[in-house]
GROMACS .gro file of C-alpha atoms in nm:
model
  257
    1UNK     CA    1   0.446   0.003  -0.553
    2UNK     CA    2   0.165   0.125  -0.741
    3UNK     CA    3   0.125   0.259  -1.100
    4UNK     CA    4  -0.047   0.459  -1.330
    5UNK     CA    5  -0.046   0.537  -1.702
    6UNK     CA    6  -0.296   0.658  -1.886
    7UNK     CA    7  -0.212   0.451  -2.262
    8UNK     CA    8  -0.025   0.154  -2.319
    9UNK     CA    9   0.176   0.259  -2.587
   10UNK     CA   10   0.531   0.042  -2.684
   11UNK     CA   11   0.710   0.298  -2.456
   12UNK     CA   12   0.556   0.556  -2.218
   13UNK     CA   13   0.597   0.682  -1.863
   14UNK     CA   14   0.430   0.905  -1.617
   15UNK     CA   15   0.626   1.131  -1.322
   16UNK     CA   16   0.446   1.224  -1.005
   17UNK     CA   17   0.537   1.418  -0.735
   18UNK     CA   18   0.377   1.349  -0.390
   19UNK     CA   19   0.389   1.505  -0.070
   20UNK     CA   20   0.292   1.368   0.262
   21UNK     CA   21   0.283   1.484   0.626
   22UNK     CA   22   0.202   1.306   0.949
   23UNK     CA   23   0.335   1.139   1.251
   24UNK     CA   24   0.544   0.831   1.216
   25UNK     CA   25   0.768   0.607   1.479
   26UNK     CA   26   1.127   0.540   1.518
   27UNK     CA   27   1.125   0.216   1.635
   28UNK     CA   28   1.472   0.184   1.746
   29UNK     CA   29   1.433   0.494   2.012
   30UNK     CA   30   1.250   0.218   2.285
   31UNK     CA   31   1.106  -0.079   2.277
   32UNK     CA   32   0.711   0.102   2.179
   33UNK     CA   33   0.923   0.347   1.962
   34UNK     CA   34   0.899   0.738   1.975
   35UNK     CA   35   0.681   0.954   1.750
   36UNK     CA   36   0.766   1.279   1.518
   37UNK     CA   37   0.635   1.500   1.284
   38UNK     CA   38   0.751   1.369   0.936
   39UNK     CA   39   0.736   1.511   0.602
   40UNK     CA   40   0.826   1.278   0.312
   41UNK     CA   41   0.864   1.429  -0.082
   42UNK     CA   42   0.844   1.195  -0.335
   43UNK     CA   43   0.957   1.127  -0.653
   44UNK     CA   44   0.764   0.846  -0.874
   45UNK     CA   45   0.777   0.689  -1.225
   46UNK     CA   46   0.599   0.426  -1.392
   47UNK     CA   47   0.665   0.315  -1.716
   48UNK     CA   48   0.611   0.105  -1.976
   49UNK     CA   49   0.844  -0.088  -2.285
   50UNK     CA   50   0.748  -0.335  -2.574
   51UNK     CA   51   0.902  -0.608  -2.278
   52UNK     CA   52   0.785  -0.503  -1.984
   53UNK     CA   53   0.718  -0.216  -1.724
   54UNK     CA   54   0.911  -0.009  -1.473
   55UNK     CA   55   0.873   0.128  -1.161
   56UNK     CA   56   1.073   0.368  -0.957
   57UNK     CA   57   1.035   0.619  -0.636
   58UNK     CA   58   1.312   0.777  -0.422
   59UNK     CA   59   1.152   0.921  -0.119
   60UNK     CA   60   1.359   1.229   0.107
   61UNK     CA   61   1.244   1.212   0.481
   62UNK     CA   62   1.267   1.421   0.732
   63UNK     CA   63   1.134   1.455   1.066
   64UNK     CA   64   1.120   1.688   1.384
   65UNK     CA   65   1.298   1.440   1.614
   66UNK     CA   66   1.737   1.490   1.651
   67UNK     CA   67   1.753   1.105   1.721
   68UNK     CA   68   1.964   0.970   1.415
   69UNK     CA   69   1.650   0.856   1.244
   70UNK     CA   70   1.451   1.014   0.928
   71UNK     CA   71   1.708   1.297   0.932
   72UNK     CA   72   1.727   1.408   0.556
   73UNK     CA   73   1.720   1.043   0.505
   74UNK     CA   74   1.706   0.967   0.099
   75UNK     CA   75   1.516   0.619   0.027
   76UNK     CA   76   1.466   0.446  -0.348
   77UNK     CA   77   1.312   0.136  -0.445
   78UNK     CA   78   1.322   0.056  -0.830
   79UNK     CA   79   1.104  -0.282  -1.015
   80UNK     CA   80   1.126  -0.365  -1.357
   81UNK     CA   81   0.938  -0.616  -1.489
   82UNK     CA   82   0.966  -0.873  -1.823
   83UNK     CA   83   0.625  -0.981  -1.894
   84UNK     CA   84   0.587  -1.341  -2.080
   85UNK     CA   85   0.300  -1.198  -2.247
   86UNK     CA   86   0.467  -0.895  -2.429
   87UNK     CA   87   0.801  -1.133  -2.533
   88UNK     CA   88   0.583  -1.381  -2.658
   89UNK     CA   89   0.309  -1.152  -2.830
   90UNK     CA   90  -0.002  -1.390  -2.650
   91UNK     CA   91  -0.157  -1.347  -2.334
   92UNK     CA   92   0.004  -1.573  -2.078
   93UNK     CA   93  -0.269  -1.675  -1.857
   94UNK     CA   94  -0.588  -1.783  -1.842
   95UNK     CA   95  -0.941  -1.685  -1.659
   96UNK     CA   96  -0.830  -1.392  -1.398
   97UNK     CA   97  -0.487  -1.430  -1.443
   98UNK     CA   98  -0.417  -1.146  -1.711
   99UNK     CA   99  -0.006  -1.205  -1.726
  100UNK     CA  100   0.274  -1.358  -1.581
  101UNK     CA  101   0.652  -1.194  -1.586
  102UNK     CA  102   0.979  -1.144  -1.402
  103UNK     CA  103   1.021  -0.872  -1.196
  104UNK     CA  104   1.367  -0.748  -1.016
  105UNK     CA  105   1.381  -0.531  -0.748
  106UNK     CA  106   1.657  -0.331  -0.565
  107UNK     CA  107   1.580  -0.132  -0.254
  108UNK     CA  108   1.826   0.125  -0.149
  109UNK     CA  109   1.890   0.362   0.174
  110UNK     CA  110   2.169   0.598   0.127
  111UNK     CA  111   2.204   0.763   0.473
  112UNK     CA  112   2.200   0.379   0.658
  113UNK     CA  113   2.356   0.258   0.337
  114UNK     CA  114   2.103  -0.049   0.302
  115UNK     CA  115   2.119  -0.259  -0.024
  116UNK     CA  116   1.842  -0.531  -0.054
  117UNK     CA  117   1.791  -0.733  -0.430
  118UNK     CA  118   1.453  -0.840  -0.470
  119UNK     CA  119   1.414  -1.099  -0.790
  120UNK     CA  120   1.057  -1.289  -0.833
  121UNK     CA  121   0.738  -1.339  -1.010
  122UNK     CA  122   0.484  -1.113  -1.078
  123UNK     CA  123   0.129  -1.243  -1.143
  124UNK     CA  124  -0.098  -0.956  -1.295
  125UNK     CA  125  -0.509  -1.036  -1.252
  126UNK     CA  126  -0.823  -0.903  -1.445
  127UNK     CA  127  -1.022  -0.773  -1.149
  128UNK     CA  128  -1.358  -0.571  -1.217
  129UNK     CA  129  -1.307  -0.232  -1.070
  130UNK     CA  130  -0.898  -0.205  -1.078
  131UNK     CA  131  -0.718  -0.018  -1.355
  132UNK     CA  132  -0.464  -0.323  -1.223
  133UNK     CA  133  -0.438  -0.596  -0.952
  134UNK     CA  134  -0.063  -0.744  -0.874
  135UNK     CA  135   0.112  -0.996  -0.697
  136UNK     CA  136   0.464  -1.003  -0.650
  137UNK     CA  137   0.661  -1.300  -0.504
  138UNK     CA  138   1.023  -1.208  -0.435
  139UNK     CA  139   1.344  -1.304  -0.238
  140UNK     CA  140   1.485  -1.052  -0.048
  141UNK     CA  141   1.835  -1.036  -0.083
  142UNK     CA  142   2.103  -0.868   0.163
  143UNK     CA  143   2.329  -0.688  -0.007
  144UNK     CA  144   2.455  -0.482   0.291
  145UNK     CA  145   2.801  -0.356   0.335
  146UNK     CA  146   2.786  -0.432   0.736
  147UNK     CA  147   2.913  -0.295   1.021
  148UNK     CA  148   3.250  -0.280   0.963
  149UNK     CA  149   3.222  -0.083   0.674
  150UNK     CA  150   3.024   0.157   0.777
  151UNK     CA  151   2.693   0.001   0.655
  152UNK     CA  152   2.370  -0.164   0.810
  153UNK     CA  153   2.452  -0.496   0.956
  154UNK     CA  154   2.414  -0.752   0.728
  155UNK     CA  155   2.138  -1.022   0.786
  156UNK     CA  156   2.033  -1.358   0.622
  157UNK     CA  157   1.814  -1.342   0.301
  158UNK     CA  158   1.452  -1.362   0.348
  159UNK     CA  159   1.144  -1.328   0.061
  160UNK     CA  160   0.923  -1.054   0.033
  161UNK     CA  161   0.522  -1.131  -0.108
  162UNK     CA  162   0.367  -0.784  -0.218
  163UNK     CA  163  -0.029  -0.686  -0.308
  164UNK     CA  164   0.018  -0.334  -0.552
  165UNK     CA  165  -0.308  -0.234  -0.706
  166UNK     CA  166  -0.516   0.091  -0.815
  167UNK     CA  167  -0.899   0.163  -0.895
  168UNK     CA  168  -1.039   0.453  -1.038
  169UNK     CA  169  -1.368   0.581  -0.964
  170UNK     CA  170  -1.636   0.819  -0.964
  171UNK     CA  171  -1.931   0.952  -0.736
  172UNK     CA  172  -2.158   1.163  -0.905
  173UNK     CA  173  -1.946   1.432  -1.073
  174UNK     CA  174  -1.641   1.368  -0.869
  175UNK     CA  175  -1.374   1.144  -0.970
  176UNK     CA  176  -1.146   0.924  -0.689
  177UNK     CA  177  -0.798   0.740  -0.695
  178UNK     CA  178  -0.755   0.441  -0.480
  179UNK     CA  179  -0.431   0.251  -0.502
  180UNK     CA  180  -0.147   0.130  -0.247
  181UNK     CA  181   0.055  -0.148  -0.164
  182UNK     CA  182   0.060  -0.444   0.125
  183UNK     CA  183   0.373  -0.611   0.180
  184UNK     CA  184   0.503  -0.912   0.421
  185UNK     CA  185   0.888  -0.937   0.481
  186UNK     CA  186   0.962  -1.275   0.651
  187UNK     CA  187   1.233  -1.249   0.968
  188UNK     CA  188   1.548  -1.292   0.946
  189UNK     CA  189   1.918  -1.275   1.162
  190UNK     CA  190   2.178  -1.005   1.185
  191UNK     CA  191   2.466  -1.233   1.077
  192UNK     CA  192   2.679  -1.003   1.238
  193UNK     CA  193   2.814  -0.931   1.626
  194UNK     CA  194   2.603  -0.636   1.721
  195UNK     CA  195   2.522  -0.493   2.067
  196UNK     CA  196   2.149  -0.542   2.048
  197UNK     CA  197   1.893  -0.805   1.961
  198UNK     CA  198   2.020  -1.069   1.604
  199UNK     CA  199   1.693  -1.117   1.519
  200UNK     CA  200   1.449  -0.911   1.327
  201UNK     CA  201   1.076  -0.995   1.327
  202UNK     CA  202   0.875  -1.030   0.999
  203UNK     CA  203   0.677  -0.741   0.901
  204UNK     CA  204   0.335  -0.641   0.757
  205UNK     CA  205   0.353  -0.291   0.593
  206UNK     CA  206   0.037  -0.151   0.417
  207UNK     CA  207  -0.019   0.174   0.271
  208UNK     CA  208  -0.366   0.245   0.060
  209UNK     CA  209  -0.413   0.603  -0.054
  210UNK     CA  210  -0.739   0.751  -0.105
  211UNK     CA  211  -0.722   1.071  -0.328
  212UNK     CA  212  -0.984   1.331  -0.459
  213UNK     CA  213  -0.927   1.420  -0.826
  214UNK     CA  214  -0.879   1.827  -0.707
  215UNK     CA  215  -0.770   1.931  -1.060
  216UNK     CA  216  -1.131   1.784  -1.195
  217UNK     CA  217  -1.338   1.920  -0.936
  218UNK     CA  218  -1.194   2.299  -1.028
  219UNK     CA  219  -1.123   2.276  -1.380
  220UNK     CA  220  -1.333   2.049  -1.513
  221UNK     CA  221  -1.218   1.765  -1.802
  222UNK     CA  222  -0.885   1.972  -1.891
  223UNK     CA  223  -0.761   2.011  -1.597
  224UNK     CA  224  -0.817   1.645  -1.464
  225UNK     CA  225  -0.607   1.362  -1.382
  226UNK     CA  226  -0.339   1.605  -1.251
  227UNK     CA  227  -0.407   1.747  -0.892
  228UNK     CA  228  -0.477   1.501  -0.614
  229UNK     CA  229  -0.582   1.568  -0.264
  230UNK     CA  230  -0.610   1.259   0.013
  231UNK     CA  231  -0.516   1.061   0.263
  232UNK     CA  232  -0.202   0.791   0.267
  233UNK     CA  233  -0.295   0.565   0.574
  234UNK     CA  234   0.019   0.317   0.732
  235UNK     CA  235   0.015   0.012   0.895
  236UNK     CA  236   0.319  -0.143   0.991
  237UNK     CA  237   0.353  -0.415   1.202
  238UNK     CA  238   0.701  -0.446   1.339
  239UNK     CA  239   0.828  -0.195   1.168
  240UNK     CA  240   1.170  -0.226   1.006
  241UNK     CA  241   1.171  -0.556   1.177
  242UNK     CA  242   1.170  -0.448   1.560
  243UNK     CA  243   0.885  -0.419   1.801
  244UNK     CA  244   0.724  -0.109   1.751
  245UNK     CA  245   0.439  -0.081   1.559
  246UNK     CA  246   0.304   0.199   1.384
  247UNK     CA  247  -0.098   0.304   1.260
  248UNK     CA  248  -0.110   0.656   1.111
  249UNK     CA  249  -0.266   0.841   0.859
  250UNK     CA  250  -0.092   1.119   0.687
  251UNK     CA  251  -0.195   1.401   0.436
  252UNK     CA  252  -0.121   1.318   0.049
  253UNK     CA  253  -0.079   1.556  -0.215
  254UNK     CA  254  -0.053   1.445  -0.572
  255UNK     CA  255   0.108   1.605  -0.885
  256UNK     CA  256   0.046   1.399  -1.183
  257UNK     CA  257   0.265   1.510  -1.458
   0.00000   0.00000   0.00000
């Protein structure tokens, strides 16, 4: 859930493409979960208006395993925000807290067809060091179509309380990205009769990228801030709310349009 711009004008945006590789768990295939080669391309924009900013990926994943899971699967998550401080032209806030604003989230799975609303509270912070430093406070909302209909089951609503930041900086002539996100989902219940285990644990997801500025180091000034080499490392505790667990790290590849 990270962003990047590089001016805050009254309306910009900036498209990335990224491309990761590594090994990542099913954890529905057993109780420790089963591991396959997984490639994930990704589509990213961040944006700003005069009210607010936006925020918007839709991931395609596939993997090696023929298990049902990650199979051409197409995954998009999409936060706007209305920021008190741009509607009412002062800074809302005071010491480290730089803004306050709504933010409303939808998260979306097309091949499991899984609809989640996320509306909350976003509190933005002046930290030395980060281009930006965000907390987001949400409710996490089922909006699935269940069982019946050919959908994920539905569950009870739960919140969702998400860390998003990104720092910029440089060793010697070398210039570095670090951003990422760390979320917490709290458990909930399938509300619906299903042949396995109702309840779904909480779940602690975090996923900080470390990049190398590539387009810099071979080009120089004009061709920086473009081409980004690094590493995307994952932590998920009870992932997708079962038992497995995951720790990998997987290659990242960054185009920064």
């Amino acid at each position: 859930m990270a962003l990047v711009l590089a001016t805050a004008s009254a309306a910009s945006a900036q498209t990335e493409f990224h491309y990761q590789f590594g090994r990542l768990v099913n954890p529905f295939a057993s109780p420790e979960g089963t591991i396959a080669r997984t490639q994930i391309l990704t589509l990213q924009q961040a944006s700003t208006w005069k009210g607010g900013d936006s925020f918007f990926f839709a991931d395609i994943i596939e993997d090696a395993g023929i298990d049902g899971f990650n199979e051409t699967e197409i995954y998009t998550e999409w936060y706007p925000t209305l920021s008190f401080s741009k509607v009412s032209g002062s800074t809302v806030g005071a010491g480290p807290l730089r803004d306050v604003a709504l933010i409303g989230g939808i998260n979306i799975d097309a091949d499991a067809n899984f609809l989640k609303w996320l509306p909350g509270v976003r509190l933005s912070w002046n930290v030395p060091g980060f281009i930006f430093l965000n907390t987001d406070i949400t409710a996490f909302i089922d909006g699935n179509s269940g069982i019946a209909s050919g959908g994920a089951p539905r569950t009870n609503n739960s919140y969702m309380f998400d860390v998003n930041w990104l720092s910029i900086f440089t060793i010697g002539n070398q210039s570095f990205n670090f951003m990422g996100h760390a979320e917490y989902i709290g458990a909930t219940t399938i509300t619906e009769d299903v042949p396995f285990n109702r309840n779904q644990n909480g779940w602690l997801l975090a996923q900080p990228q470390f990049v190398w500025d590539l387009g810099n180091a071979i080009g120089g000034e004009p061709a920086a801030n473009q081409i980004f080499i690094g590493v995307e490392y994952q932590y998920w505790r009870n992932k997708l709310g079962a038992a497995a667990d995951e720790n990998t790290v997987q290659f990242l590849a960054v185009w920064r349009m």
